[in-house]
């Protein structure tokens, strides 16, 4: 069973340590102690709660889409150079960078501070985990 310290759980979900503590206080998460007595929360409980916080793709905009990877965020950078544009979107703790035509960036009226939705449709997504400590 995977457990995370409160600070680790907060970082994973993109909230403050105090928010995780509030979740424990109101019974959303259980607080346990690891072998060294450190307060930890259960990874499976955290995952279940995190799913309740996600934005349903059907609630974003007025379009239907086969893409399920949608990140609502704030545009933090628009760099148009010639025919291309680089746009950065901050979605919670995640920085998403998109390269597009300058025409598309202008048509979308992208500017720093505007709301955007990054839609990602990929046939290959790579996941990584940390290595287990050597015994």
mmCIF file with all atom_site columns, C-alpha atoms in Angstrom:
data_model
loop_
_atom_site.group_PDB
_atom_site.id
_atom_site.type_symbol
_atom_site.label_atom_id
_atom_site.label_alt_id
_atom_site.label_comp_id
_atom_site.label_asym_id
_atom_site.label_entity_id
_atom_site.label_seq_id
_atom_site.pdbx_PDB_ins_code
_atom_site.Cartn_x
_atom_site.Cartn_y
_atom_site.Cartn_z
_atom_site.occupancy
_atom_site.B_iso_or_equiv
_atom_site.pdbx_formal_charge
_atom_site.auth_seq_id
_atom_site.auth_comp_id
_atom_site.auth_asym_id
_atom_site.auth_atom_id
_atom_site.pdbx_PDB_model_num
ATOM 1   C CA . UNK A 1 1   ? 0.000   0.000  0.000   1.00 0.00 ? 1   UNK A CA 1
ATOM 2   C CA . UNK A 1 2   ? 1.420   3.385  -1.015  1.00 0.00 ? 2   UNK A CA 1
ATOM 3   C CA . UNK A 1 3   ? 1.415   6.223  1.497   1.00 0.00 ? 3   UNK A CA 1
ATOM 4   C CA . UNK A 1 4   ? 2.498   9.838  1.122   1.00 0.00 ? 4   UNK A CA 1
ATOM 5   C CA . UNK A 1 5   ? 3.571   12.417 3.652   1.00 0.00 ? 5   UNK A CA 1
ATOM 6   C CA . UNK A 1 6   ? 1.198   15.370 3.787   1.00 0.00 ? 6   UNK A CA 1
ATOM 7   C CA . UNK A 1 7   ? 3.644   17.599 1.904   1.00 0.00 ? 7   UNK A CA 1
ATOM 8   C CA . UNK A 1 8   ? 4.130   14.950 -0.806  1.00 0.00 ? 8   UNK A CA 1
ATOM 9   C CA . UNK A 1 9   ? 0.377   14.468 -1.190  1.00 0.00 ? 9   UNK A CA 1
ATOM 10  C CA . UNK A 1 10  ? -0.124  18.225 -1.478  1.00 0.00 ? 10  UNK A CA 1
ATOM 11  C CA . UNK A 1 11  ? 2.565   18.516 -4.145  1.00 0.00 ? 11  UNK A CA 1
ATOM 12  C CA . UNK A 1 12  ? 1.130   15.616 -6.164  1.00 0.00 ? 12  UNK A CA 1
ATOM 13  C CA . UNK A 1 13  ? -2.359  17.138 -6.215  1.00 0.00 ? 13  UNK A CA 1
ATOM 14  C CA . UNK A 1 14  ? -1.254  20.769 -6.592  1.00 0.00 ? 14  UNK A CA 1
ATOM 15  C CA . UNK A 1 15  ? -2.675  22.098 -3.321  1.00 0.00 ? 15  UNK A CA 1
ATOM 16  C CA . UNK A 1 16  ? -1.184  23.363 -0.064  1.00 0.00 ? 16  UNK A CA 1
ATOM 17  C CA . UNK A 1 17  ? -0.257  21.206 2.922   1.00 0.00 ? 17  UNK A CA 1
ATOM 18  C CA . UNK A 1 18  ? -3.051  22.983 4.835   1.00 0.00 ? 18  UNK A CA 1
ATOM 19  C CA . UNK A 1 19  ? -5.605  21.855 2.246   1.00 0.00 ? 19  UNK A CA 1
ATOM 20  C CA . UNK A 1 20  ? -4.581  18.221 2.723   1.00 0.00 ? 20  UNK A CA 1
ATOM 21  C CA . UNK A 1 21  ? -4.838  18.689 6.507   1.00 0.00 ? 21  UNK A CA 1
ATOM 22  C CA . UNK A 1 22  ? -8.353  20.145 6.047   1.00 0.00 ? 22  UNK A CA 1
ATOM 23  C CA . UNK A 1 23  ? -9.306  17.101 3.973   1.00 0.00 ? 23  UNK A CA 1
ATOM 24  C CA . UNK A 1 24  ? -8.144  14.923 6.868   1.00 0.00 ? 24  UNK A CA 1
ATOM 25  C CA . UNK A 1 25  ? -10.119 17.048 9.377   1.00 0.00 ? 25  UNK A CA 1
ATOM 26  C CA . UNK A 1 26  ? -13.374 16.753 7.419   1.00 0.00 ? 26  UNK A CA 1
ATOM 27  C CA . UNK A 1 27  ? -12.896 13.027 6.816   1.00 0.00 ? 27  UNK A CA 1
ATOM 28  C CA . UNK A 1 28  ? -12.099 13.085 3.094   1.00 0.00 ? 28  UNK A CA 1
ATOM 29  C CA . UNK A 1 29  ? -8.736  11.406 3.776   1.00 0.00 ? 29  UNK A CA 1
ATOM 30  C CA . UNK A 1 30  ? -7.570  9.154  6.616   1.00 0.00 ? 30  UNK A CA 1
ATOM 31  C CA . UNK A 1 31  ? -4.428  9.992  8.514   1.00 0.00 ? 31  UNK A CA 1
ATOM 32  C CA . UNK A 1 32  ? -2.064  7.145  9.389   1.00 0.00 ? 32  UNK A CA 1
ATOM 33  C CA . UNK A 1 33  ? 1.501   6.886  10.661  1.00 0.00 ? 33  UNK A CA 1
ATOM 34  C CA . UNK A 1 34  ? 4.352   5.135  8.884   1.00 0.00 ? 34  UNK A CA 1
ATOM 35  C CA . UNK A 1 35  ? 6.943   2.919  10.578  1.00 0.00 ? 35  UNK A CA 1
ATOM 36  C CA . UNK A 1 36  ? 8.880   5.962  11.793  1.00 0.00 ? 36  UNK A CA 1
ATOM 37  C CA . UNK A 1 37  ? 5.784   7.687  13.170  1.00 0.00 ? 37  UNK A CA 1
ATOM 38  C CA . UNK A 1 38  ? 5.428   10.243 10.372  1.00 0.00 ? 38  UNK A CA 1
ATOM 39  C CA . UNK A 1 39  ? 1.888   11.263 9.417   1.00 0.00 ? 39  UNK A CA 1
ATOM 40  C CA . UNK A 1 40  ? 0.895   9.845  6.013   1.00 0.00 ? 40  UNK A CA 1
ATOM 41  C CA . UNK A 1 41  ? -2.199  9.572  3.830   1.00 0.00 ? 41  UNK A CA 1
ATOM 42  C CA . UNK A 1 42  ? -3.159  6.556  1.765   1.00 0.00 ? 42  UNK A CA 1
ATOM 43  C CA . UNK A 1 43  ? -2.292  6.860  -1.935  1.00 0.00 ? 43  UNK A CA 1
ATOM 44  C CA . UNK A 1 44  ? -5.480  5.101  -3.074  1.00 0.00 ? 44  UNK A CA 1
ATOM 45  C CA . UNK A 1 45  ? -7.673  7.456  -1.010  1.00 0.00 ? 45  UNK A CA 1
ATOM 46  C CA . UNK A 1 46  ? -5.791  10.429 -2.421  1.00 0.00 ? 46  UNK A CA 1
ATOM 47  C CA . UNK A 1 47  ? -6.300  9.142  -5.961  1.00 0.00 ? 47  UNK A CA 1
ATOM 48  C CA . UNK A 1 48  ? -10.030 8.633  -5.386  1.00 0.00 ? 48  UNK A CA 1
ATOM 49  C CA . UNK A 1 49  ? -10.437 12.152 -4.012  1.00 0.00 ? 49  UNK A CA 1
ATOM 50  C CA . UNK A 1 50  ? -8.333  13.658 -6.800  1.00 0.00 ? 50  UNK A CA 1
ATOM 51  C CA . UNK A 1 51  ? -10.663 12.158 -9.407  1.00 0.00 ? 51  UNK A CA 1
ATOM 52  C CA . UNK A 1 52  ? -13.594 14.014 -7.804  1.00 0.00 ? 52  UNK A CA 1
ATOM 53  C CA . UNK A 1 53  ? -11.702 17.286 -8.330  1.00 0.00 ? 53  UNK A CA 1
ATOM 54  C CA . UNK A 1 54  ? -11.163 16.770 -12.058 1.00 0.00 ? 54  UNK A CA 1
ATOM 55  C CA . UNK A 1 55  ? -13.050 18.731 -14.683 1.00 0.00 ? 55  UNK A CA 1
ATOM 56  C CA . UNK A 1 56  ? -15.398 16.646 -16.805 1.00 0.00 ? 56  UNK A CA 1
ATOM 57  C CA . UNK A 1 57  ? -14.526 17.264 -20.466 1.00 0.00 ? 57  UNK A CA 1
ATOM 58  C CA . UNK A 1 58  ? -18.252 17.695 -21.154 1.00 0.00 ? 58  UNK A CA 1
ATOM 59  C CA . UNK A 1 59  ? -18.267 20.692 -18.786 1.00 0.00 ? 59  UNK A CA 1
ATOM 60  C CA . UNK A 1 60  ? -15.591 22.564 -20.738 1.00 0.00 ? 60  UNK A CA 1
ATOM 61  C CA . UNK A 1 61  ? -16.909 24.505 -23.689 1.00 0.00 ? 61  UNK A CA 1
ATOM 62  C CA . UNK A 1 62  ? -19.658 23.541 -26.062 1.00 0.00 ? 62  UNK A CA 1
ATOM 63  C CA . UNK A 1 63  ? -17.959 20.874 -28.138 1.00 0.00 ? 63  UNK A CA 1
ATOM 64  C CA . UNK A 1 64  ? -17.903 17.123 -28.234 1.00 0.00 ? 64  UNK A CA 1
ATOM 65  C CA . UNK A 1 65  ? -14.520 15.497 -28.486 1.00 0.00 ? 65  UNK A CA 1
ATOM 66  C CA . UNK A 1 66  ? -12.942 12.063 -28.471 1.00 0.00 ? 66  UNK A CA 1
ATOM 67  C CA . UNK A 1 67  ? -9.958  13.450 -26.543 1.00 0.00 ? 67  UNK A CA 1
ATOM 68  C CA . UNK A 1 68  ? -10.131 12.795 -22.803 1.00 0.00 ? 68  UNK A CA 1
ATOM 69  C CA . UNK A 1 69  ? -6.938  14.588 -21.793 1.00 0.00 ? 69  UNK A CA 1
ATOM 70  C CA . UNK A 1 70  ? -8.116  18.159 -21.276 1.00 0.00 ? 70  UNK A CA 1
ATOM 71  C CA . UNK A 1 71  ? -6.322  20.674 -19.090 1.00 0.00 ? 71  UNK A CA 1
ATOM 72  C CA . UNK A 1 72  ? -8.077  23.944 -18.283 1.00 0.00 ? 72  UNK A CA 1
ATOM 73  C CA . UNK A 1 73  ? -5.613  26.659 -17.400 1.00 0.00 ? 73  UNK A CA 1
ATOM 74  C CA . UNK A 1 74  ? -4.292  30.159 -17.690 1.00 0.00 ? 74  UNK A CA 1
ATOM 75  C CA . UNK A 1 75  ? -2.200  31.317 -20.639 1.00 0.00 ? 75  UNK A CA 1
ATOM 76  C CA . UNK A 1 76  ? 1.142   32.492 -19.216 1.00 0.00 ? 76  UNK A CA 1
ATOM 77  C CA . UNK A 1 77  ? 3.133   33.148 -22.398 1.00 0.00 ? 77  UNK A CA 1
ATOM 78  C CA . UNK A 1 78  ? 2.447   33.794 -26.074 1.00 0.00 ? 78  UNK A CA 1
ATOM 79  C CA . UNK A 1 79  ? 5.548   34.107 -28.243 1.00 0.00 ? 79  UNK A CA 1
ATOM 80  C CA . UNK A 1 80  ? 4.753   34.715 -31.911 1.00 0.00 ? 80  UNK A CA 1
ATOM 81  C CA . UNK A 1 81  ? 7.746   34.682 -34.236 1.00 0.00 ? 81  UNK A CA 1
ATOM 82  C CA . UNK A 1 82  ? 7.136   34.689 -37.958 1.00 0.00 ? 82  UNK A CA 1
ATOM 83  C CA . UNK A 1 83  ? 4.831   31.862 -38.982 1.00 0.00 ? 83  UNK A CA 1
ATOM 84  C CA . UNK A 1 84  ? 4.919   30.006 -35.645 1.00 0.00 ? 84  UNK A CA 1
ATOM 85  C CA . UNK A 1 85  ? 3.794   30.643 -32.076 1.00 0.00 ? 85  UNK A CA 1
ATOM 86  C CA . UNK A 1 86  ? 4.769   29.069 -28.781 1.00 0.00 ? 86  UNK A CA 1
ATOM 87  C CA . UNK A 1 87  ? 2.038   29.228 -26.146 1.00 0.00 ? 87  UNK A CA 1
ATOM 88  C CA . UNK A 1 88  ? 2.393   28.210 -22.499 1.00 0.00 ? 88  UNK A CA 1
ATOM 89  C CA . UNK A 1 89  ? -0.556  27.240 -20.331 1.00 0.00 ? 89  UNK A CA 1
ATOM 90  C CA . UNK A 1 90  ? -0.417  26.748 -16.563 1.00 0.00 ? 90  UNK A CA 1
ATOM 91  C CA . UNK A 1 91  ? -3.005  24.190 -15.432 1.00 0.00 ? 91  UNK A CA 1
ATOM 92  C CA . UNK A 1 92  ? -2.655  23.764 -11.690 1.00 0.00 ? 92  UNK A CA 1
ATOM 93  C CA . UNK A 1 93  ? 0.916   22.622 -11.118 1.00 0.00 ? 93  UNK A CA 1
ATOM 94  C CA . UNK A 1 94  ? 1.315   21.605 -14.770 1.00 0.00 ? 94  UNK A CA 1
ATOM 95  C CA . UNK A 1 95  ? 3.024   23.709 -17.447 1.00 0.00 ? 95  UNK A CA 1
ATOM 96  C CA . UNK A 1 96  ? 1.863   22.784 -20.930 1.00 0.00 ? 96  UNK A CA 1
ATOM 97  C CA . UNK A 1 97  ? 3.623   24.122 -24.031 1.00 0.00 ? 97  UNK A CA 1
ATOM 98  C CA . UNK A 1 98  ? 1.954   24.183 -27.439 1.00 0.00 ? 98  UNK A CA 1
ATOM 99  C CA . UNK A 1 99  ? 3.520   24.997 -30.781 1.00 0.00 ? 99  UNK A CA 1
ATOM 100 C CA . UNK A 1 100 ? 1.077   26.221 -33.413 1.00 0.00 ? 100 UNK A CA 1
ATOM 101 C CA . UNK A 1 101 ? 0.878   28.508 -36.390 1.00 0.00 ? 101 UNK A CA 1
ATOM 102 C CA . UNK A 1 102 ? 0.919   32.221 -35.681 1.00 0.00 ? 102 UNK A CA 1
ATOM 103 C CA . UNK A 1 103 ? -2.396  32.404 -37.542 1.00 0.00 ? 103 UNK A CA 1
ATOM 104 C CA . UNK A 1 104 ? -3.986  29.900 -35.136 1.00 0.00 ? 104 UNK A CA 1
ATOM 105 C CA . UNK A 1 105 ? -2.714  31.812 -32.091 1.00 0.00 ? 105 UNK A CA 1
ATOM 106 C CA . UNK A 1 106 ? -4.180  35.039 -33.475 1.00 0.00 ? 106 UNK A CA 1
ATOM 107 C CA . UNK A 1 107 ? -7.484  33.369 -34.420 1.00 0.00 ? 107 UNK A CA 1
ATOM 108 C CA . UNK A 1 108 ? -7.799  32.002 -30.881 1.00 0.00 ? 108 UNK A CA 1
ATOM 109 C CA . UNK A 1 109 ? -7.041  35.494 -29.511 1.00 0.00 ? 109 UNK A CA 1
ATOM 110 C CA . UNK A 1 110 ? -4.539  33.989 -27.095 1.00 0.00 ? 110 UNK A CA 1
ATOM 111 C CA . UNK A 1 111 ? -2.991  36.450 -24.687 1.00 0.00 ? 111 UNK A CA 1
ATOM 112 C CA . UNK A 1 112 ? -1.316  36.271 -21.296 1.00 0.00 ? 112 UNK A CA 1
ATOM 113 C CA . UNK A 1 113 ? -4.006  35.972 -18.661 1.00 0.00 ? 113 UNK A CA 1
ATOM 114 C CA . UNK A 1 114 ? -6.670  34.427 -20.885 1.00 0.00 ? 114 UNK A CA 1
ATOM 115 C CA . UNK A 1 115 ? -8.310  31.075 -20.146 1.00 0.00 ? 115 UNK A CA 1
ATOM 116 C CA . UNK A 1 116 ? -7.356  28.164 -22.359 1.00 0.00 ? 116 UNK A CA 1
ATOM 117 C CA . UNK A 1 117 ? -7.933  24.447 -22.632 1.00 0.00 ? 117 UNK A CA 1
ATOM 118 C CA . UNK A 1 118 ? -5.113  22.160 -23.751 1.00 0.00 ? 118 UNK A CA 1
ATOM 119 C CA . UNK A 1 119 ? -6.574  19.119 -25.496 1.00 0.00 ? 119 UNK A CA 1
ATOM 120 C CA . UNK A 1 120 ? -4.172  16.235 -25.904 1.00 0.00 ? 120 UNK A CA 1
ATOM 121 C CA . UNK A 1 121 ? -4.938  13.243 -28.096 1.00 0.00 ? 121 UNK A CA 1
ATOM 122 C CA . UNK A 1 122 ? -1.997  10.886 -28.132 1.00 0.00 ? 122 UNK A CA 1
ATOM 123 C CA . UNK A 1 123 ? -1.517  7.277  -29.065 1.00 0.00 ? 123 UNK A CA 1
ATOM 124 C CA . UNK A 1 124 ? 1.588   7.114  -26.892 1.00 0.00 ? 124 UNK A CA 1
ATOM 125 C CA . UNK A 1 125 ? 1.767   8.403  -23.341 1.00 0.00 ? 125 UNK A CA 1
ATOM 126 C CA . UNK A 1 126 ? 4.814   7.533  -21.278 1.00 0.00 ? 126 UNK A CA 1
ATOM 127 C CA . UNK A 1 127 ? 4.422   7.068  -17.518 1.00 0.00 ? 127 UNK A CA 1
ATOM 128 C CA . UNK A 1 128 ? 7.320   6.946  -15.090 1.00 0.00 ? 128 UNK A CA 1
ATOM 129 C CA . UNK A 1 129 ? 7.629   5.885  -11.465 1.00 0.00 ? 129 UNK A CA 1
ATOM 130 C CA . UNK A 1 130 ? 10.415  6.285  -8.968  1.00 0.00 ? 130 UNK A CA 1
ATOM 131 C CA . UNK A 1 131 ? 12.857  3.430  -8.485  1.00 0.00 ? 131 UNK A CA 1
ATOM 132 C CA . UNK A 1 132 ? 12.487  1.386  -5.330  1.00 0.00 ? 132 UNK A CA 1
ATOM 133 C CA . UNK A 1 133 ? 15.306  2.082  -2.851  1.00 0.00 ? 133 UNK A CA 1
ATOM 134 C CA . UNK A 1 134 ? 18.039  -0.544 -2.833  1.00 0.00 ? 134 UNK A CA 1
ATOM 135 C CA . UNK A 1 135 ? 17.973  -2.836 0.172   1.00 0.00 ? 135 UNK A CA 1
#
